[in-house]
Tab-separated table of C-alpha atoms in Angstrom:
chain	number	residue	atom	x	y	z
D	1	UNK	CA	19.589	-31.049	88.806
D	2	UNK	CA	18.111	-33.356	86.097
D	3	UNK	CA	18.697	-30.955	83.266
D	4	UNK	CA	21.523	-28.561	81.918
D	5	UNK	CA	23.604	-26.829	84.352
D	6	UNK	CA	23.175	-23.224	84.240
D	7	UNK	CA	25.445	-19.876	85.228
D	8	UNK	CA	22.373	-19.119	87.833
D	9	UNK	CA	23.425	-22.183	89.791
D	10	UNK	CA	26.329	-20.800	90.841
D	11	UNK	CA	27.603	-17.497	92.596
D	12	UNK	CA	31.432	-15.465	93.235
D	13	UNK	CA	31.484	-14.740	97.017
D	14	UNK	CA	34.529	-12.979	98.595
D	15	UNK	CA	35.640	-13.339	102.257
D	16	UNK	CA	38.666	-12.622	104.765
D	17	UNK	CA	41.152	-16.228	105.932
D	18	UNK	CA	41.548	-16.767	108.855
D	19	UNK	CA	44.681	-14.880	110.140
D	20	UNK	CA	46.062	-18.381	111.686
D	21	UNK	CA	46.347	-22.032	110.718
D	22	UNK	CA	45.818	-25.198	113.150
D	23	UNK	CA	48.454	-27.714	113.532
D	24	UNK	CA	48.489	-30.122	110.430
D	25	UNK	CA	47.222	-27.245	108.087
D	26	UNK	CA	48.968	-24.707	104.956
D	27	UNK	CA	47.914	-22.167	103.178
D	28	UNK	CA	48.369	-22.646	99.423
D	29	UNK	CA	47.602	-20.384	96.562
D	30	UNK	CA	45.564	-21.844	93.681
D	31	UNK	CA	47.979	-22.584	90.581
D	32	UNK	CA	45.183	-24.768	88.540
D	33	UNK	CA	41.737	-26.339	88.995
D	34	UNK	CA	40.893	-29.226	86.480
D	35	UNK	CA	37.162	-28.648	84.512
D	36	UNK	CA	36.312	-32.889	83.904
D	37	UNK	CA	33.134	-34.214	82.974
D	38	UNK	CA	32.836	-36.568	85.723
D	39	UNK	CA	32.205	-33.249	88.168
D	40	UNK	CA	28.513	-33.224	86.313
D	41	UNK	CA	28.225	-36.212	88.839
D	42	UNK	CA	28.642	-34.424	92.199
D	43	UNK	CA	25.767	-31.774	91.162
D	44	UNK	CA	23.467	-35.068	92.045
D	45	UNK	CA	23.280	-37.049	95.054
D	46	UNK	CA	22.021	-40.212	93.095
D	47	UNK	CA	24.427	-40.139	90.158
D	48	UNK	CA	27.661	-39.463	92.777
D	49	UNK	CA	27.391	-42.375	94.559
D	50	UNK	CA	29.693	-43.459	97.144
D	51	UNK	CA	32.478	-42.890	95.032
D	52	UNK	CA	32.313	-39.524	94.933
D	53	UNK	CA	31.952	-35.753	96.834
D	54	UNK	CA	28.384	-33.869	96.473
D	55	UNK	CA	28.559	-30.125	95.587
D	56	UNK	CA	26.061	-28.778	98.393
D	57	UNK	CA	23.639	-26.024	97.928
D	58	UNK	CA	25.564	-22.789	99.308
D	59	UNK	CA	29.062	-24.728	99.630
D	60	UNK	CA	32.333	-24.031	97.792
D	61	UNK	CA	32.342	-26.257	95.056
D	62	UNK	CA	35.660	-28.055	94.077
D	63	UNK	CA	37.520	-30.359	91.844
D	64	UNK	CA	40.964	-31.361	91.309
D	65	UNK	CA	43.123	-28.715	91.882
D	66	UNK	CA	47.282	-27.810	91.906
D	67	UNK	CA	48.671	-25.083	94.017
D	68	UNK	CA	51.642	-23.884	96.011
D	69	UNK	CA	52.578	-23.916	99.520
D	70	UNK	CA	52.166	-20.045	101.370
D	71	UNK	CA	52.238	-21.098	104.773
D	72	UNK	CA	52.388	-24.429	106.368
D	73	UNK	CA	52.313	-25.697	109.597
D	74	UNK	CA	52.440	-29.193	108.573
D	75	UNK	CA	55.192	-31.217	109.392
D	76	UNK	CA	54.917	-32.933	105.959
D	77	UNK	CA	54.710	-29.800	103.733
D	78	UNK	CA	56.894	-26.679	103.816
D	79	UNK	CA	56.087	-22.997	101.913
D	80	UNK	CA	57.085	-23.432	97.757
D	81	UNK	CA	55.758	-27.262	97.911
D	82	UNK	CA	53.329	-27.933	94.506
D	83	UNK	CA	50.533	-29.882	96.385
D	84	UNK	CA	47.800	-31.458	94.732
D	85	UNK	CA	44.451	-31.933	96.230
D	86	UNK	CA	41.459	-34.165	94.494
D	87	UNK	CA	38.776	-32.017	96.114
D	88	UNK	CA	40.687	-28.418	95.695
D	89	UNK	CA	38.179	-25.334	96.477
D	90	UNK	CA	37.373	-23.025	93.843
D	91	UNK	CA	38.972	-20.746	95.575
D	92	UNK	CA	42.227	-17.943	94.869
D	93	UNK	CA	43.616	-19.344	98.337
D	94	UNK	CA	42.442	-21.655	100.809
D	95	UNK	CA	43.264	-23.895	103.867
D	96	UNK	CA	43.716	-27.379	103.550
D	97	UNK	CA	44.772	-29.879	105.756
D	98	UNK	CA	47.793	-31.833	105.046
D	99	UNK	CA	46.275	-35.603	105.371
D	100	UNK	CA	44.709	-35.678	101.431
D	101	UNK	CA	47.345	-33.344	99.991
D	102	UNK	CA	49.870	-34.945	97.652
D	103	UNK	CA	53.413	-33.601	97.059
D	104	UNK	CA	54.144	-33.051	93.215
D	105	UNK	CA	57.585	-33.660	91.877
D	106	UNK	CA	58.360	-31.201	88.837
D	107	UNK	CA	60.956	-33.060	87.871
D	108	UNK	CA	58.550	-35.786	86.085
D	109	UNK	CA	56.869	-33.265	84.190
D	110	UNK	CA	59.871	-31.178	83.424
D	111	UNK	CA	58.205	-28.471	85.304
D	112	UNK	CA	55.266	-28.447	83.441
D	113	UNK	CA	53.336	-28.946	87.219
D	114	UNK	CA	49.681	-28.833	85.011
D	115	UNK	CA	50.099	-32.374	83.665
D	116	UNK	CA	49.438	-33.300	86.740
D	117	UNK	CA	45.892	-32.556	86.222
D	118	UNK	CA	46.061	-34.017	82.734
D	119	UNK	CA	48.087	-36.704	81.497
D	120	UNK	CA	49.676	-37.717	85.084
D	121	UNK	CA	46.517	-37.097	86.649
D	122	UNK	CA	43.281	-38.867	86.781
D	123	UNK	CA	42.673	-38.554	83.380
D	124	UNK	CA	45.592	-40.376	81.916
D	125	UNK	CA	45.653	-43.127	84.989
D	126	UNK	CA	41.281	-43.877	84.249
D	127	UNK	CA	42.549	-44.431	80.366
D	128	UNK	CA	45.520	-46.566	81.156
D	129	UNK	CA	44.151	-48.529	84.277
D	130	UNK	CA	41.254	-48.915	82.505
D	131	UNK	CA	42.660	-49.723	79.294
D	132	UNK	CA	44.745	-52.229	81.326
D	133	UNK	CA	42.278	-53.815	83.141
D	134	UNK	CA	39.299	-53.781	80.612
D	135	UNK	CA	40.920	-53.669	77.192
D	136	UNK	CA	42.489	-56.835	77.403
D	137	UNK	CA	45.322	-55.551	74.775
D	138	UNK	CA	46.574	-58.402	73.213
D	139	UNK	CA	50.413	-57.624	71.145
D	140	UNK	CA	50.306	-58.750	67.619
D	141	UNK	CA	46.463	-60.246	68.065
D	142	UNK	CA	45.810	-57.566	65.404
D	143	UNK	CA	43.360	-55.591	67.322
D	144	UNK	CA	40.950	-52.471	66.682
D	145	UNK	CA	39.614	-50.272	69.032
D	146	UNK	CA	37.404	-48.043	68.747
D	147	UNK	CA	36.683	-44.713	71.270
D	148	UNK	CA	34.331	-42.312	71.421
D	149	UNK	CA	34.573	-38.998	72.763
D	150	UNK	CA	37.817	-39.533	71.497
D	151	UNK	CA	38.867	-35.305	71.737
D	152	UNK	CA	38.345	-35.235	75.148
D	153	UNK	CA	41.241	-35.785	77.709
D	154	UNK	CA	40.751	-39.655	78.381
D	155	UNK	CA	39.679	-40.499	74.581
D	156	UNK	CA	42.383	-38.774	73.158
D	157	UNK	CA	44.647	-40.305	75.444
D	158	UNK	CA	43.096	-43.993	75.474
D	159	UNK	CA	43.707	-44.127	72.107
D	160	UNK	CA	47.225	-43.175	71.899
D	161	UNK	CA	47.657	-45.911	75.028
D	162	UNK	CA	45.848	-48.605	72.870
D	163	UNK	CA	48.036	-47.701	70.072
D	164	UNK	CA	51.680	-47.786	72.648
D	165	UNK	CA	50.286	-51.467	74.085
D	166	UNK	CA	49.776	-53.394	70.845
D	167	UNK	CA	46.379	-52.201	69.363
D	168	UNK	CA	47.050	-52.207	65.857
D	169	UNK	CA	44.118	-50.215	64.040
D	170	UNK	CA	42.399	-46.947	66.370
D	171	UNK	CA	39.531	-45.331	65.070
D	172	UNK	CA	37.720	-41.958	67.114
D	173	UNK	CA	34.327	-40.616	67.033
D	174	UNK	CA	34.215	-36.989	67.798
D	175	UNK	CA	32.291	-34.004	67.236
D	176	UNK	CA	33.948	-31.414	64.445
D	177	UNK	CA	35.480	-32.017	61.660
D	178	UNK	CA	38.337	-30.066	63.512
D	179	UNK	CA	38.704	-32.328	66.259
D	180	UNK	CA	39.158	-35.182	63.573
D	181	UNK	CA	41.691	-33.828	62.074
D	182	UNK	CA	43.721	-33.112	65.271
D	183	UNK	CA	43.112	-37.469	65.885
D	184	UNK	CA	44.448	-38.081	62.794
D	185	UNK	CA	47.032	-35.302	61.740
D	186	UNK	CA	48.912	-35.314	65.461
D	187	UNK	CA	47.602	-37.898	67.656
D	188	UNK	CA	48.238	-41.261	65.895
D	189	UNK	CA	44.730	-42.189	65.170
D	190	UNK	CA	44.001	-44.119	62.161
D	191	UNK	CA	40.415	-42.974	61.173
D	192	UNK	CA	38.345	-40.173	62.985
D	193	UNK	CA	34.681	-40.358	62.242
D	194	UNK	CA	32.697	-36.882	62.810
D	195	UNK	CA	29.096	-38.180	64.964
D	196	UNK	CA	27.149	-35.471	63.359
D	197	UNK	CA	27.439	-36.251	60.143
D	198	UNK	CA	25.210	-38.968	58.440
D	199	UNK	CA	25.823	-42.484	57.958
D	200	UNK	CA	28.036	-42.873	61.323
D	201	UNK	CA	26.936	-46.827	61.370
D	202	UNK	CA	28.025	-47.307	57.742
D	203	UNK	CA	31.202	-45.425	58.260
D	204	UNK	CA	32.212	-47.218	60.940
D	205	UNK	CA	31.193	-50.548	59.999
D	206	UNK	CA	34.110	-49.468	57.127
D	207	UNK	CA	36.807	-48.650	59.014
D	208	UNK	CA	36.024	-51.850	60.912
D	209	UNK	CA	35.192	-54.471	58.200
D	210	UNK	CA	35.862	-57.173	60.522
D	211	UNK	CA	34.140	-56.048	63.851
D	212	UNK	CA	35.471	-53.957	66.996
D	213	UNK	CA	37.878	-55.533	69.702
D	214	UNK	CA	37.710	-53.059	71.962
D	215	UNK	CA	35.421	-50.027	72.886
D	216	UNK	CA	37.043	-47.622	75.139
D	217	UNK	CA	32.724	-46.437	75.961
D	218	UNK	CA	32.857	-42.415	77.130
D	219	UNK	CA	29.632	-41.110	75.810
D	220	UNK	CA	26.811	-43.645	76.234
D	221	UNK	CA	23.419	-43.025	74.123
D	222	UNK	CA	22.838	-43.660	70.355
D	223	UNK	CA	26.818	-43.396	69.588
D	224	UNK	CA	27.394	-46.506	71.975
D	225	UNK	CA	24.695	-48.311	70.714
D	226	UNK	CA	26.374	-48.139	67.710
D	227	UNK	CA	29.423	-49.236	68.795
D	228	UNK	CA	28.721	-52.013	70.551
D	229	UNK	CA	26.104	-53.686	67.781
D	230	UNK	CA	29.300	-53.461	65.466
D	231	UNK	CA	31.634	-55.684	68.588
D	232	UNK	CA	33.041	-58.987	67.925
D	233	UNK	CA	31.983	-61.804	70.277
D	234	UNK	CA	34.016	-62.097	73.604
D	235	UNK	CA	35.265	-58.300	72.762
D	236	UNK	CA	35.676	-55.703	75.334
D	237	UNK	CA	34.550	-53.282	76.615
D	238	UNK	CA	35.768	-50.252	78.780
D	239	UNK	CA	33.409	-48.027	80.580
D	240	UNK	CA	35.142	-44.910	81.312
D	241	UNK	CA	31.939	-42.508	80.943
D	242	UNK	CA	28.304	-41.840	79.965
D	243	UNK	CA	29.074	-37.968	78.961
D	244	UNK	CA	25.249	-37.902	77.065
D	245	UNK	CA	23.667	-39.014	79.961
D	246	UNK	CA	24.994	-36.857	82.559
D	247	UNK	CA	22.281	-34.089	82.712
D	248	UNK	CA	19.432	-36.951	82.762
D	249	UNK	CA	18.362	-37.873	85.853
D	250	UNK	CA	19.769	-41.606	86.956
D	251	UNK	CA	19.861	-44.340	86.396
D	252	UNK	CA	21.063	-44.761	82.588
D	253	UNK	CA	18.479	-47.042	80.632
D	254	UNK	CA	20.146	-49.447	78.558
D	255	UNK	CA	18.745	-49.633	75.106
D	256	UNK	CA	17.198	-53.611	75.069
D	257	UNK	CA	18.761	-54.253	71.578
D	258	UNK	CA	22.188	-53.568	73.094
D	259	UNK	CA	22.102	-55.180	76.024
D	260	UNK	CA	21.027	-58.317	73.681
D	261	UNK	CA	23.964	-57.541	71.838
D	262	UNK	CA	26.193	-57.425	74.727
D	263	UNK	CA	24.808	-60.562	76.335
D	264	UNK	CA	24.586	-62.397	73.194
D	265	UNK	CA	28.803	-61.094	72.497
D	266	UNK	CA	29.591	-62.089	75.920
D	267	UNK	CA	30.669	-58.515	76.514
D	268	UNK	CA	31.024	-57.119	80.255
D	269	UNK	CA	30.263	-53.559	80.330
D	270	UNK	CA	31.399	-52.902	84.558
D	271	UNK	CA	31.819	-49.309	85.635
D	272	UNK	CA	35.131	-48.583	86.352
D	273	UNK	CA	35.914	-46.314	89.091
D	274	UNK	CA	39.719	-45.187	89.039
D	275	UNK	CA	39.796	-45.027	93.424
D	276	UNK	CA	39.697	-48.661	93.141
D	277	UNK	CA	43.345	-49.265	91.873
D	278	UNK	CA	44.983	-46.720	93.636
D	279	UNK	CA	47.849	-49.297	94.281
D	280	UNK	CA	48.540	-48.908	91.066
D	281	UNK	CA	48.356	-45.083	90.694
D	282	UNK	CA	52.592	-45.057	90.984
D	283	UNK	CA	53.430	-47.440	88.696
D	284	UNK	CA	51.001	-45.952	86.379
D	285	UNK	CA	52.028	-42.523	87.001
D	286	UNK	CA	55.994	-43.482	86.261
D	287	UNK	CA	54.434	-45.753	82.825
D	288	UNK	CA	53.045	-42.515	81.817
D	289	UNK	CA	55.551	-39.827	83.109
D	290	UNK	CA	58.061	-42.112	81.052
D	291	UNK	CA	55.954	-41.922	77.510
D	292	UNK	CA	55.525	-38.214	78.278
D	293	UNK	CA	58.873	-37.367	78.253
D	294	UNK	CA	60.496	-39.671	75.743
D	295	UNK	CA	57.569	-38.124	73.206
D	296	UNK	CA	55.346	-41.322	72.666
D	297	UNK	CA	52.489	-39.708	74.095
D	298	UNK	CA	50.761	-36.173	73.423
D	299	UNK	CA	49.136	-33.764	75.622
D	300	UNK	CA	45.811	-32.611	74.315
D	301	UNK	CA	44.560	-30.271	77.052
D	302	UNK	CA	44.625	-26.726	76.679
D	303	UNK	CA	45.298	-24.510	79.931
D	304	UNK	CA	42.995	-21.054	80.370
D	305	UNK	CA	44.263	-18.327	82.441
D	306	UNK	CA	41.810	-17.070	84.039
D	307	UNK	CA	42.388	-14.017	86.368
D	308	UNK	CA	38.632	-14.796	88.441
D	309	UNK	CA	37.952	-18.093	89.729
D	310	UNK	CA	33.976	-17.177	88.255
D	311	UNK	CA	35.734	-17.463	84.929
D	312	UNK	CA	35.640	-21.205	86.023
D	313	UNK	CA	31.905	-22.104	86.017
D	314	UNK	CA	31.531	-21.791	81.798
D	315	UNK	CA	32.990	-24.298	81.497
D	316	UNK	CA	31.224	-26.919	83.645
D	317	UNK	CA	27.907	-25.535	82.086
């Protein structure tokens, strides 16, 4: 698909289990499925990569998932275990065997088991790994960084990270007035500039009078362009996402003018893929788990309850 996702791609089917599992299997009841906009990626072959699973034609699709225990025959998992599965089906129930299931502890989240999707999940370990790794956070260097997408799970986040490891001015680009309030009003940020407004150069240019440090990069297009022709020389760079791009067909041009600029800046801009560092996913977890609960960092994600797993598909369209 090289263009918009539509409700026509997909279909609801319903079917009987099987009445029996295999060795090294359980049957677990879906609890909550995780809507990211990196699942855009596994609707194409090209874009996936080797990084990632492909959504074939006439297959149950999937993403990261949370759900209870049922039935196990799994030596590692017994019935009222909270599992969590990076590929979970979109399904009300389902098999799964017990090699790629994780065991959650509730205990980290006070209970609240759906932060494991969110904040303790991939989306707050790509903005702090990243952040780590990329950012280059530098205590009392008085540093600014700058994220766009910055309402969306790993912007919101990234920028309350930068913020909790020594950044010292964070400004967000978003897309509602709304949304910039919520960055500003609740999550820390110091300046929230709206995208589709006018003037977004000039605005940011003054909220960063003396240049950008550090661009956590989530959208791609026009916005990073922007961005990145406002960075200071040897500045960094984060590549968490290309959100505009992810309905074109691959690869992602490059406008020429930035990739002067980032050459010219000595600026890396290197995809980073979070499966990479999964040595570091506990450590990370416990860093974040530990923020969580001692209310330095804010959960931004809102949970739907949705009684029809075909309530899903809006909103990956």
């Amino acid at each position: 698909i090289d263009k918009a996702p539509v409700l026509e791609n997909f279909r609801l089917e319903e079917t009987d289990f099987p009445e029996n599992l295999a060795d090294g299997q359980v049957l677990a009841k879906t609890l909550y499925l995780s809507m990211d906009p990196y699942l855009r990626y596994c609707m194409n072959e090209e874009s996936a990569g080797s990084f990632l699973l492909i959504w074939n034609i006439s297959e149950v699709v999937f993403s990261n998932g949370i759900g209870v225990v049922e039935q196990s025959r799994s030596s590692q998992f017994k019935v009222g275990d909270i599992i969590l599965y990076f590929n979970w089906p979109w399904q009300t129930k389902c098999i799964l065997d017990d090699g790629s299931l994780k065991k959650l502890d509730p205990s980290l989240v006070d209970g609240h088991v759906s932060h494991y999707l969110g904040l303790l999940g991939t989306t707050g370990l790509t903005s702090l790994i990243g952040i780590k790794l990329q950012g280059h956070v530098t205590p009392g260097a008085n540093q600014t960084m700058v994220i766009s997408g910055a309402a969306g799970g790993c912007g919101s986040l990234a920028g309350q990270i930068g913020r909790l490891l020594g950044c010292t001015r964070i400004i967000g680009i978003c897309g509602t007035n709304e949304k910039c309030a919520v960055l500003t009003s609740e999550l820390g940020f110091d300046e929230a500039l709206n995208y589709k407004m006018p003037g977004l150069a000039y605005k940011l240019k003054a909220c960063c009078p003396n240049g950008v440090d550090i661009y956590f990069h989530n959208v791609g297009g026009e916005i990073s362009d922007i961005v990145i022709s406002q960075m200071k020389k040897n500045s960094h760079l984060v590549l968490c996402g290309q959100i505009s791009q992810y309905n074109k067909a691959p690869p992602f041009d490059i406008d020429p003018q930035t990739e002067t600029n980032l050459k010219e800046c000595n600026i890396a801009r290197e995809l980073f893929l979070l499966p990479d560092y999964s040595d570091q996913f506990e450590s990370a977890t416990l860093e974040l788990s530990e923020w969580l609960r001692a209310g330095k960092l804010k959960n931004t994600y809102k949970r739907t309850n949705c009684n029809c797993i075909v309530m899903f598909v809006p909103s990956i369209i």
